mmCIF file with all atom_site columns, C-alpha atoms in Angstrom:
data_model
loop_
_atom_site.group_PDB
_atom_site.id
_atom_site.type_symbol
_atom_site.label_atom_id
_atom_site.label_alt_id
_atom_site.label_comp_id
_atom_site.label_asym_id
_atom_site.label_entity_id
_atom_site.label_seq_id
_atom_site.pdbx_PDB_ins_code
_atom_site.Cartn_x
_atom_site.Cartn_y
_atom_site.Cartn_z
_atom_site.occupancy
_atom_site.B_iso_or_equiv
_atom_site.pdbx_formal_charge
_atom_site.auth_seq_id
_atom_site.auth_comp_id
_atom_site.auth_asym_id
_atom_site.auth_atom_id
_atom_site.pdbx_PDB_model_num
ATOM 1   C CA . MET K 1 1   ? 92.603  141.145 33.989 1.00 0.00 ? 1   MET K CA 1
ATOM 2   C CA . ALA K 1 2   ? 92.116  137.595 35.170 1.00 0.00 ? 2   ALA K CA 1
ATOM 3   C CA . LEU K 1 3   ? 95.176  135.348 34.883 1.00 0.00 ? 3   LEU K CA 1
ATOM 4   C CA . LEU K 1 4   ? 94.357  131.761 34.009 1.00 0.00 ? 4   LEU K CA 1
ATOM 5   C CA . LYS K 1 5   ? 97.546  129.708 33.811 1.00 0.00 ? 5   LYS K CA 1
ATOM 6   C CA . GLY K 1 6   ? 98.256  126.019 33.704 1.00 0.00 ? 6   GLY K CA 1
ATOM 7   C CA . LYS K 1 7   ? 96.777  123.016 31.978 1.00 0.00 ? 7   LYS K CA 1
ATOM 8   C CA . GLY K 1 8   ? 92.997  123.207 31.831 1.00 0.00 ? 8   GLY K CA 1
ATOM 9   C CA . ALA K 1 9   ? 92.845  126.648 33.475 1.00 0.00 ? 9   ALA K CA 1
ATOM 10  C CA . MET K 1 10  ? 90.793  128.074 30.598 1.00 0.00 ? 10  MET K CA 1
ATOM 11  C CA . THR K 1 11  ? 88.251  125.267 30.331 1.00 0.00 ? 11  THR K CA 1
ATOM 12  C CA . GLY K 1 12  ? 84.966  124.945 32.189 1.00 0.00 ? 12  GLY K CA 1
ATOM 13  C CA . VAL K 1 13  ? 85.303  128.330 33.899 1.00 0.00 ? 13  VAL K CA 1
ATOM 14  C CA . ASN K 1 14  ? 82.295  129.599 35.852 1.00 0.00 ? 14  ASN K CA 1
ATOM 15  C CA . LEU K 1 15  ? 81.648  133.088 34.513 1.00 0.00 ? 15  LEU K CA 1
ATOM 16  C CA . ILE K 1 16  ? 79.307  136.005 34.907 1.00 0.00 ? 16  ILE K CA 1
ATOM 17  C CA . ALA K 1 17  ? 78.454  138.494 32.165 1.00 0.00 ? 17  ALA K CA 1
ATOM 18  C CA . LYS K 1 18  ? 77.326  142.053 32.876 1.00 0.00 ? 18  LYS K CA 1
ATOM 19  C CA . VAL K 1 19  ? 75.305  143.091 29.837 1.00 0.00 ? 19  VAL K CA 1
ATOM 20  C CA . TYR K 1 20  ? 73.956  146.634 29.830 1.00 0.00 ? 20  TYR K CA 1
ATOM 21  C CA . ASP K 1 21  ? 70.889  147.490 27.769 1.00 0.00 ? 21  ASP K CA 1
ATOM 22  C CA . ASN K 1 22  ? 72.753  150.370 26.073 1.00 0.00 ? 22  ASN K CA 1
ATOM 23  C CA . GLY K 1 23  ? 75.753  148.185 25.106 1.00 0.00 ? 23  GLY K CA 1
ATOM 24  C CA . LYS K 1 24  ? 74.829  147.548 21.481 1.00 0.00 ? 24  LYS K CA 1
ATOM 25  C CA . THR K 1 25  ? 77.205  148.757 18.795 1.00 0.00 ? 25  THR K CA 1
ATOM 26  C CA . LYS K 1 26  ? 75.951  151.417 16.364 1.00 0.00 ? 26  LYS K CA 1
ATOM 27  C CA . ASP K 1 27  ? 75.530  148.861 13.570 1.00 0.00 ? 27  ASP K CA 1
ATOM 28  C CA . GLY K 1 28  ? 73.535  146.572 15.895 1.00 0.00 ? 28  GLY K CA 1
ATOM 29  C CA . LYS K 1 29  ? 75.647  143.520 15.019 1.00 0.00 ? 29  LYS K CA 1
ATOM 30  C CA . SER K 1 30  ? 77.472  143.299 18.360 1.00 0.00 ? 30  SER K CA 1
ATOM 31  C CA . HIS K 1 31  ? 76.851  143.939 22.027 1.00 0.00 ? 31  HIS K CA 1
ATOM 32  C CA . TYR K 1 32  ? 79.472  144.793 24.633 1.00 0.00 ? 32  TYR K CA 1
ATOM 33  C CA . ALA K 1 33  ? 79.633  142.552 27.704 1.00 0.00 ? 33  ALA K CA 1
ATOM 34  C CA . ASP K 1 34  ? 81.827  142.671 30.806 1.00 0.00 ? 34  ASP K CA 1
ATOM 35  C CA . VAL K 1 35  ? 82.583  138.993 31.358 1.00 0.00 ? 35  VAL K CA 1
ATOM 36  C CA . GLN K 1 36  ? 84.283  137.990 34.614 1.00 0.00 ? 36  GLN K CA 1
ATOM 37  C CA . VAL K 1 37  ? 85.469  134.818 36.287 1.00 0.00 ? 37  VAL K CA 1
ATOM 38  C CA . ASP K 1 38  ? 82.892  134.034 38.972 1.00 0.00 ? 38  ASP K CA 1
ATOM 39  C CA . ALA K 1 39  ? 84.591  134.671 42.332 1.00 0.00 ? 39  ALA K CA 1
ATOM 40  C CA . ARG K 1 40  ? 83.182  131.356 43.576 1.00 0.00 ? 40  ARG K CA 1
ATOM 41  C CA . ASP K 1 41  ? 84.992  129.397 40.836 1.00 0.00 ? 41  ASP K CA 1
ATOM 42  C CA . ALA K 1 42  ? 88.160  127.652 42.090 1.00 0.00 ? 42  ALA K CA 1
ATOM 43  C CA . ARG K 1 43  ? 90.213  130.055 39.915 1.00 0.00 ? 43  ARG K CA 1
ATOM 44  C CA . GLY K 1 44  ? 88.554  133.159 41.373 1.00 0.00 ? 44  GLY K CA 1
ATOM 45  C CA . PRO K 1 45  ? 89.619  133.745 44.988 1.00 0.00 ? 45  PRO K CA 1
ATOM 46  C CA . GLU K 1 46  ? 93.272  134.616 44.260 1.00 0.00 ? 46  GLU K CA 1
ATOM 47  C CA . GLN K 1 47  ? 92.428  136.988 41.378 1.00 0.00 ? 47  GLN K CA 1
ATOM 48  C CA . SER K 1 48  ? 92.713  140.694 42.179 1.00 0.00 ? 48  SER K CA 1
ATOM 49  C CA . ASN K 1 49  ? 90.997  141.402 38.851 1.00 0.00 ? 49  ASN K CA 1
ATOM 50  C CA . LEU K 1 50  ? 88.304  138.957 37.731 1.00 0.00 ? 50  LEU K CA 1
ATOM 51  C CA . HIS K 1 51  ? 87.529  140.691 34.398 1.00 0.00 ? 51  HIS K CA 1
ATOM 52  C CA . LEU K 1 52  ? 88.440  138.773 31.221 1.00 0.00 ? 52  LEU K CA 1
ATOM 53  C CA . LYS K 1 53  ? 89.329  142.127 29.682 1.00 0.00 ? 53  LYS K CA 1
ATOM 54  C CA . SER K 1 54  ? 90.687  145.123 31.555 1.00 0.00 ? 54  SER K CA 1
ATOM 55  C CA . GLU K 1 55  ? 92.196  147.923 29.537 1.00 0.00 ? 55  GLU K CA 1
ATOM 56  C CA . ARG K 1 56  ? 93.351  151.251 30.977 1.00 0.00 ? 56  ARG K CA 1
ATOM 57  C CA . ILE K 1 57  ? 91.619  154.177 29.225 1.00 0.00 ? 57  ILE K CA 1
ATOM 58  C CA . GLN K 1 58  ? 91.216  157.932 29.569 1.00 0.00 ? 58  GLN K CA 1
ATOM 59  C CA . ARG K 1 59  ? 87.615  159.001 30.151 1.00 0.00 ? 59  ARG K CA 1
ATOM 60  C CA . PRO K 1 60  ? 86.047  161.959 28.317 1.00 0.00 ? 60  PRO K CA 1
ATOM 61  C CA . ASP K 1 61  ? 86.426  164.035 31.500 1.00 0.00 ? 61  ASP K CA 1
ATOM 62  C CA . GLY K 1 62  ? 90.185  163.393 31.378 1.00 0.00 ? 62  GLY K CA 1
ATOM 63  C CA . LYS K 1 63  ? 90.274  161.028 34.361 1.00 0.00 ? 63  LYS K CA 1
ATOM 64  C CA . PRO K 1 64  ? 91.820  157.558 34.005 1.00 0.00 ? 64  PRO K CA 1
ATOM 65  C CA . GLY K 1 65  ? 89.552  154.525 34.022 1.00 0.00 ? 65  GLY K CA 1
ATOM 66  C CA . PHE K 1 66  ? 89.195  150.972 32.778 1.00 0.00 ? 66  PHE K CA 1
ATOM 67  C CA . ASN K 1 67  ? 87.300  149.412 29.893 1.00 0.00 ? 67  ASN K CA 1
ATOM 68  C CA . ASN K 1 68  ? 86.271  145.910 30.942 1.00 0.00 ? 68  ASN K CA 1
ATOM 69  C CA . SER K 1 69  ? 83.892  145.153 28.079 1.00 0.00 ? 69  SER K CA 1
ATOM 70  C CA . ALA K 1 70  ? 84.510  143.187 24.907 1.00 0.00 ? 70  ALA K CA 1
ATOM 71  C CA . PRO K 1 71  ? 82.221  142.995 21.884 1.00 0.00 ? 71  PRO K CA 1
ATOM 72  C CA . TYR K 1 72  ? 80.285  139.785 21.296 1.00 0.00 ? 72  TYR K CA 1
ATOM 73  C CA . SER K 1 73  ? 78.178  139.255 18.187 1.00 0.00 ? 73  SER K CA 1
ATOM 74  C CA . VAL K 1 74  ? 74.421  139.130 18.693 1.00 0.00 ? 74  VAL K CA 1
ATOM 75  C CA . GLY K 1 75  ? 74.589  135.361 18.036 1.00 0.00 ? 75  GLY K CA 1
ATOM 76  C CA . GLN K 1 76  ? 77.348  134.856 20.614 1.00 0.00 ? 76  GLN K CA 1
ATOM 77  C CA . LEU K 1 77  ? 75.398  136.832 23.203 1.00 0.00 ? 77  LEU K CA 1
ATOM 78  C CA . GLU K 1 78  ? 72.321  134.719 22.458 1.00 0.00 ? 78  GLU K CA 1
ATOM 79  C CA . GLU K 1 79  ? 74.394  131.585 23.217 1.00 0.00 ? 79  GLU K CA 1
ATOM 80  C CA . ILE K 1 80  ? 75.459  133.058 26.580 1.00 0.00 ? 80  ILE K CA 1
ATOM 81  C CA . VAL K 1 81  ? 71.861  134.007 27.430 1.00 0.00 ? 81  VAL K CA 1
ATOM 82  C CA . LYS K 1 82  ? 70.632  130.538 26.423 1.00 0.00 ? 82  LYS K CA 1
ATOM 83  C CA . ALA K 1 83  ? 73.325  128.816 28.531 1.00 0.00 ? 83  ALA K CA 1
ATOM 84  C CA . ALA K 1 84  ? 72.479  130.982 31.558 1.00 0.00 ? 84  ALA K CA 1
ATOM 85  C CA . GLY K 1 85  ? 68.780  130.182 31.221 1.00 0.00 ? 85  GLY K CA 1
ATOM 86  C CA . PRO K 1 86  ? 66.976  131.355 34.372 1.00 0.00 ? 86  PRO K CA 1
ATOM 87  C CA . ASN K 1 87  ? 70.332  132.074 36.078 1.00 0.00 ? 87  ASN K CA 1
ATOM 88  C CA . LYS K 1 88  ? 70.150  135.827 35.649 1.00 0.00 ? 88  LYS K CA 1
ATOM 89  C CA . GLU K 1 89  ? 69.607  138.930 37.737 1.00 0.00 ? 89  GLU K CA 1
ATOM 90  C CA . PRO K 1 90  ? 68.729  142.507 36.750 1.00 0.00 ? 90  PRO K CA 1
ATOM 91  C CA . ILE K 1 91  ? 71.493  145.116 37.078 1.00 0.00 ? 91  ILE K CA 1
ATOM 92  C CA . LYS K 1 92  ? 70.044  148.225 38.698 1.00 0.00 ? 92  LYS K CA 1
ATOM 93  C CA . ASP K 1 93  ? 71.254  151.812 38.828 1.00 0.00 ? 93  ASP K CA 1
ATOM 94  C CA . LYS K 1 94  ? 71.363  153.838 42.040 1.00 0.00 ? 94  LYS K CA 1
ATOM 95  C CA . ASP K 1 95  ? 67.675  154.734 41.628 1.00 0.00 ? 95  ASP K CA 1
ATOM 96  C CA . GLY K 1 96  ? 66.633  151.075 41.363 1.00 0.00 ? 96  GLY K CA 1
ATOM 97  C CA . ASN K 1 97  ? 65.955  151.133 37.610 1.00 0.00 ? 97  ASN K CA 1
ATOM 98  C CA . ALA K 1 98  ? 66.963  148.042 35.610 1.00 0.00 ? 98  ALA K CA 1
ATOM 99  C CA . VAL K 1 99  ? 69.801  149.011 33.238 1.00 0.00 ? 99  VAL K CA 1
ATOM 100 C CA . GLY K 1 100 ? 71.019  145.573 32.209 1.00 0.00 ? 100 GLY K CA 1
ATOM 101 C CA . THR K 1 101 ? 71.236  141.903 33.124 1.00 0.00 ? 101 THR K CA 1
ATOM 102 C CA . LEU K 1 102 ? 73.794  139.771 34.937 1.00 0.00 ? 102 LEU K CA 1
ATOM 103 C CA . TYR K 1 103 ? 74.072  136.242 33.530 1.00 0.00 ? 103 TYR K CA 1
ATOM 104 C CA . GLY K 1 104 ? 75.722  133.242 35.204 1.00 0.00 ? 104 GLY K CA 1
ATOM 105 C CA . PHE K 1 105 ? 77.137  130.572 32.911 1.00 0.00 ? 105 PHE K CA 1
ATOM 106 C CA . LYS K 1 106 ? 80.129  128.308 32.364 1.00 0.00 ? 106 LYS K CA 1
ATOM 107 C CA . GLY K 1 107 ? 82.448  128.048 29.384 1.00 0.00 ? 107 GLY K CA 1
ATOM 108 C CA . ASN K 1 108 ? 85.906  127.882 27.920 1.00 0.00 ? 108 ASN K CA 1
ATOM 109 C CA . VAL K 1 109 ? 87.900  131.077 27.459 1.00 0.00 ? 109 VAL K CA 1
ATOM 110 C CA . MET K 1 110 ? 90.669  131.918 25.009 1.00 0.00 ? 110 MET K CA 1
ATOM 111 C CA . PRO K 1 111 ? 92.923  134.872 24.188 1.00 0.00 ? 111 PRO K CA 1
ATOM 112 C CA . ALA K 1 112 ? 91.127  137.550 22.153 1.00 0.00 ? 112 ALA K CA 1
ATOM 113 C CA . SER K 1 113 ? 92.008  137.446 18.457 1.00 0.00 ? 113 SER K CA 1
ATOM 114 C CA . ARG K 1 114 ? 91.728  141.245 18.303 1.00 0.00 ? 114 ARG K CA 1
ATOM 115 C CA . GLY K 1 115 ? 92.729  143.533 21.121 1.00 0.00 ? 115 GLY K CA 1
ATOM 116 C CA . THR K 1 116 ? 93.671  142.412 24.604 1.00 0.00 ? 116 THR K CA 1
ATOM 117 C CA . GLY K 1 117 ? 92.328  140.049 27.214 1.00 0.00 ? 117 GLY K CA 1
ATOM 118 C CA . LEU K 1 118 ? 90.362  136.847 27.062 1.00 0.00 ? 118 LEU K CA 1
ATOM 119 C CA . VAL K 1 119 ? 87.019  136.064 25.438 1.00 0.00 ? 119 VAL K CA 1
ATOM 120 C CA . VAL K 1 120 ? 84.438  133.326 25.846 1.00 0.00 ? 120 VAL K CA 1
ATOM 121 C CA . ASN K 1 121 ? 84.298  130.541 23.281 1.00 0.00 ? 121 ASN K CA 1
ATOM 122 C CA . THR K 1 122 ? 80.513  130.665 22.968 1.00 0.00 ? 122 THR K CA 1
ATOM 123 C CA . LYS K 1 123 ? 80.427  127.221 21.328 1.00 0.00 ? 123 LYS K CA 1
ATOM 124 C CA . SER K 1 124 ? 81.358  125.761 24.734 1.00 0.00 ? 124 SER K CA 1
ATOM 125 C CA . VAL K 1 125 ? 78.883  127.513 27.063 1.00 0.00 ? 125 VAL K CA 1
ATOM 126 C CA . GLU K 1 126 ? 76.627  125.707 29.513 1.00 0.00 ? 126 GLU K CA 1
ATOM 127 C CA . ALA K 1 127 ? 74.856  126.269 32.832 1.00 0.00 ? 127 ALA K CA 1
ATOM 128 C CA . SER K 1 128 ? 76.955  127.637 35.706 1.00 0.00 ? 128 SER K CA 1
ATOM 129 C CA . ASP K 1 129 ? 77.700  125.729 38.894 1.00 0.00 ? 129 ASP K CA 1
ATOM 130 C CA . PHE K 1 130 ? 76.621  128.843 40.841 1.00 0.00 ? 130 PHE K CA 1
ATOM 131 C CA . LYS K 1 131 ? 73.379  130.826 41.074 1.00 0.00 ? 131 LYS K CA 1
ATOM 132 C CA . VAL K 1 132 ? 73.596  134.588 40.475 1.00 0.00 ? 132 VAL K CA 1
ATOM 133 C CA . ASP K 1 133 ? 71.549  136.818 42.762 1.00 0.00 ? 133 ASP K CA 1
ATOM 134 C CA . ALA K 1 134 ? 71.343  140.405 43.967 1.00 0.00 ? 134 ALA K CA 1
ATOM 135 C CA . ASN K 1 135 ? 74.593  139.954 45.961 1.00 0.00 ? 135 ASN K CA 1
ATOM 136 C CA . THR K 1 136 ? 76.720  138.446 43.180 1.00 0.00 ? 136 THR K CA 1
ATOM 137 C CA . LEU K 1 137 ? 78.354  141.718 42.079 1.00 0.00 ? 137 LEU K CA 1
ATOM 138 C CA . ASP K 1 138 ? 79.109  142.657 45.709 1.00 0.00 ? 138 ASP K CA 1
ATOM 139 C CA . THR K 1 139 ? 80.730  139.226 46.122 1.00 0.00 ? 139 THR K CA 1
ATOM 140 C CA . GLN K 1 140 ? 82.845  139.895 43.004 1.00 0.00 ? 140 GLN K CA 1
ATOM 141 C CA . PHE K 1 141 ? 84.106  143.236 44.352 1.00 0.00 ? 141 PHE K CA 1
ATOM 142 C CA . ALA K 1 142 ? 84.751  141.812 47.832 1.00 0.00 ? 142 ALA K CA 1
ATOM 143 C CA . SER K 1 143 ? 86.722  138.897 46.370 1.00 0.00 ? 143 SER K CA 1
ATOM 144 C CA . MET K 1 144 ? 88.899  141.200 44.234 1.00 0.00 ? 144 MET K CA 1
ATOM 145 C CA . LYS K 1 145 ? 89.538  143.496 47.219 1.00 0.00 ? 145 LYS K CA 1
ATOM 146 C CA . ALA K 1 146 ? 90.463  140.559 49.481 1.00 0.00 ? 146 ALA K CA 1
ATOM 147 C CA . ALA K 1 147 ? 92.876  139.190 46.852 1.00 0.00 ? 147 ALA K CA 1
ATOM 148 C CA . LYS K 1 148 ? 94.436  142.627 46.352 1.00 0.00 ? 148 LYS K CA 1
ATOM 149 C CA . ASP K 1 149 ? 94.831  143.101 50.120 1.00 0.00 ? 149 ASP K CA 1
ATOM 150 C CA . ALA K 1 150 ? 96.405  139.625 50.429 1.00 0.00 ? 150 ALA K CA 1
ATOM 151 C CA . GLN K 1 151 ? 98.845  140.417 47.604 1.00 0.00 ? 151 GLN K CA 1
ATOM 152 C CA . SER K 1 152 ? 99.794  143.715 49.282 1.00 0.00 ? 152 SER K CA 1
ATOM 153 C CA . ALA K 1 153 ? 100.348 141.949 52.603 1.00 0.00 ? 153 ALA K CA 1
ATOM 154 C CA . THR K 1 154 ? 102.534 139.340 50.883 1.00 0.00 ? 154 THR K CA 1
ATOM 155 C CA . LYS K 1 155 ? 104.612 142.069 49.215 1.00 0.00 ? 155 LYS K CA 1
ATOM 156 C CA . GLU K 1 156 ? 105.053 143.868 52.536 1.00 0.00 ? 156 GLU K CA 1
ATOM 157 C CA . ALA K 1 157 ? 106.087 140.627 54.222 1.00 0.00 ? 157 ALA K CA 1
ATOM 158 C CA . GLN K 1 158 ? 108.589 139.881 51.438 1.00 0.00 ? 158 GLN K CA 1
ATOM 159 C CA . THR K 1 159 ? 110.178 143.332 51.665 1.00 0.00 ? 159 THR K CA 1
ATOM 160 C CA . ALA K 1 160 ? 110.378 143.092 55.461 1.00 0.00 ? 160 ALA K CA 1
ATOM 161 C CA . ALA K 1 161 ? 111.639 139.491 55.505 1.00 0.00 ? 161 ALA K CA 1
ATOM 162 C CA . PRO K 1 162 ? 115.102 140.112 53.963 1.00 0.00 ? 162 PRO K CA 1
ATOM 163 C CA . GLU K 1 163 ? 115.935 142.645 56.696 1.00 0.00 ? 163 GLU K CA 1
ATOM 164 C CA . GLN K 1 164 ? 114.982 140.157 59.404 1.00 0.00 ? 164 GLN K CA 1
ATOM 165 C CA . SER K 1 165 ? 116.939 137.331 57.842 1.00 0.00 ? 165 SER K CA 1
ATOM 166 C CA . VAL K 1 166 ? 120.074 139.508 57.643 1.00 0.00 ? 166 VAL K CA 1
ATOM 167 C CA . GLU K 1 167 ? 119.815 140.254 61.361 1.00 0.00 ? 167 GLU K CA 1
ATOM 168 C CA . GLN K 1 168 ? 119.261 136.593 62.133 1.00 0.00 ? 168 GLN K CA 1
ATOM 169 C CA . ALA K 1 169 ? 122.193 135.608 59.953 1.00 0.00 ? 169 ALA K CA 1
ATOM 170 C CA . VAL K 1 170 ? 124.444 138.021 61.841 1.00 0.00 ? 170 VAL K CA 1
ATOM 171 C CA . GLU K 1 171 ? 123.427 136.478 65.162 1.00 0.00 ? 171 GLU K CA 1
ATOM 172 C CA . VAL K 1 172 ? 124.050 132.960 63.890 1.00 0.00 ? 172 VAL K CA 1
ATOM 173 C CA . GLU K 1 173 ? 127.469 133.822 62.471 1.00 0.00 ? 173 GLU K CA 1
ATOM 174 C CA . GLU K 1 174 ? 128.947 134.996 65.789 1.00 0.00 ? 174 GLU K CA 1
ATOM 175 C CA . PRO K 1 175 ? 131.406 132.390 67.134 1.00 0.00 ? 175 PRO K CA 1
ATOM 176 C CA . ALA K 1 176 ? 130.548 130.684 70.377 1.00 0.00 ? 176 ALA K CA 1
ATOM 177 C CA . VAL K 1 177 ? 133.009 131.145 73.236 1.00 0.00 ? 177 VAL K CA 1
ATOM 178 C CA . GLY K 1 178 ? 133.635 128.180 75.347 1.00 0.00 ? 178 GLY K CA 1
#
């Protein structure tokens, strides 16, 4: 899940929303959307998980997975769609069939009142600073992978560094003869 800390970190965030056509709730009053911090936003590059919500689940086949979608009322989703305007791109399955829409927009986020994660304050949405296109989702995945790899490298360097500093300290502590 994206971590937005510090003053103003949750305001004016460039976001993307993955909205699948089959994401409506049974009662039709809400629609699930996977909203993410746009990797091109200043808060994006260091995030190893850009999703506003990311909850570990167990899939029906018994394998672990993640639920990255949060419910938004039909009215809230309409506000997101309106703010995105023409800044949208079809989401296609492996056969090239459109299965949903990717929207680019900007807004304020806040902690979810129910459940976990962050949600969009749809009263604050506006046009994004960035254009979504067919490569946007690939850019999202690449950004998360690069951040994760950088964090792993930092951890490895931190675990290796104490050993080196102990050796260096031993060398420095030897008295000089002369």
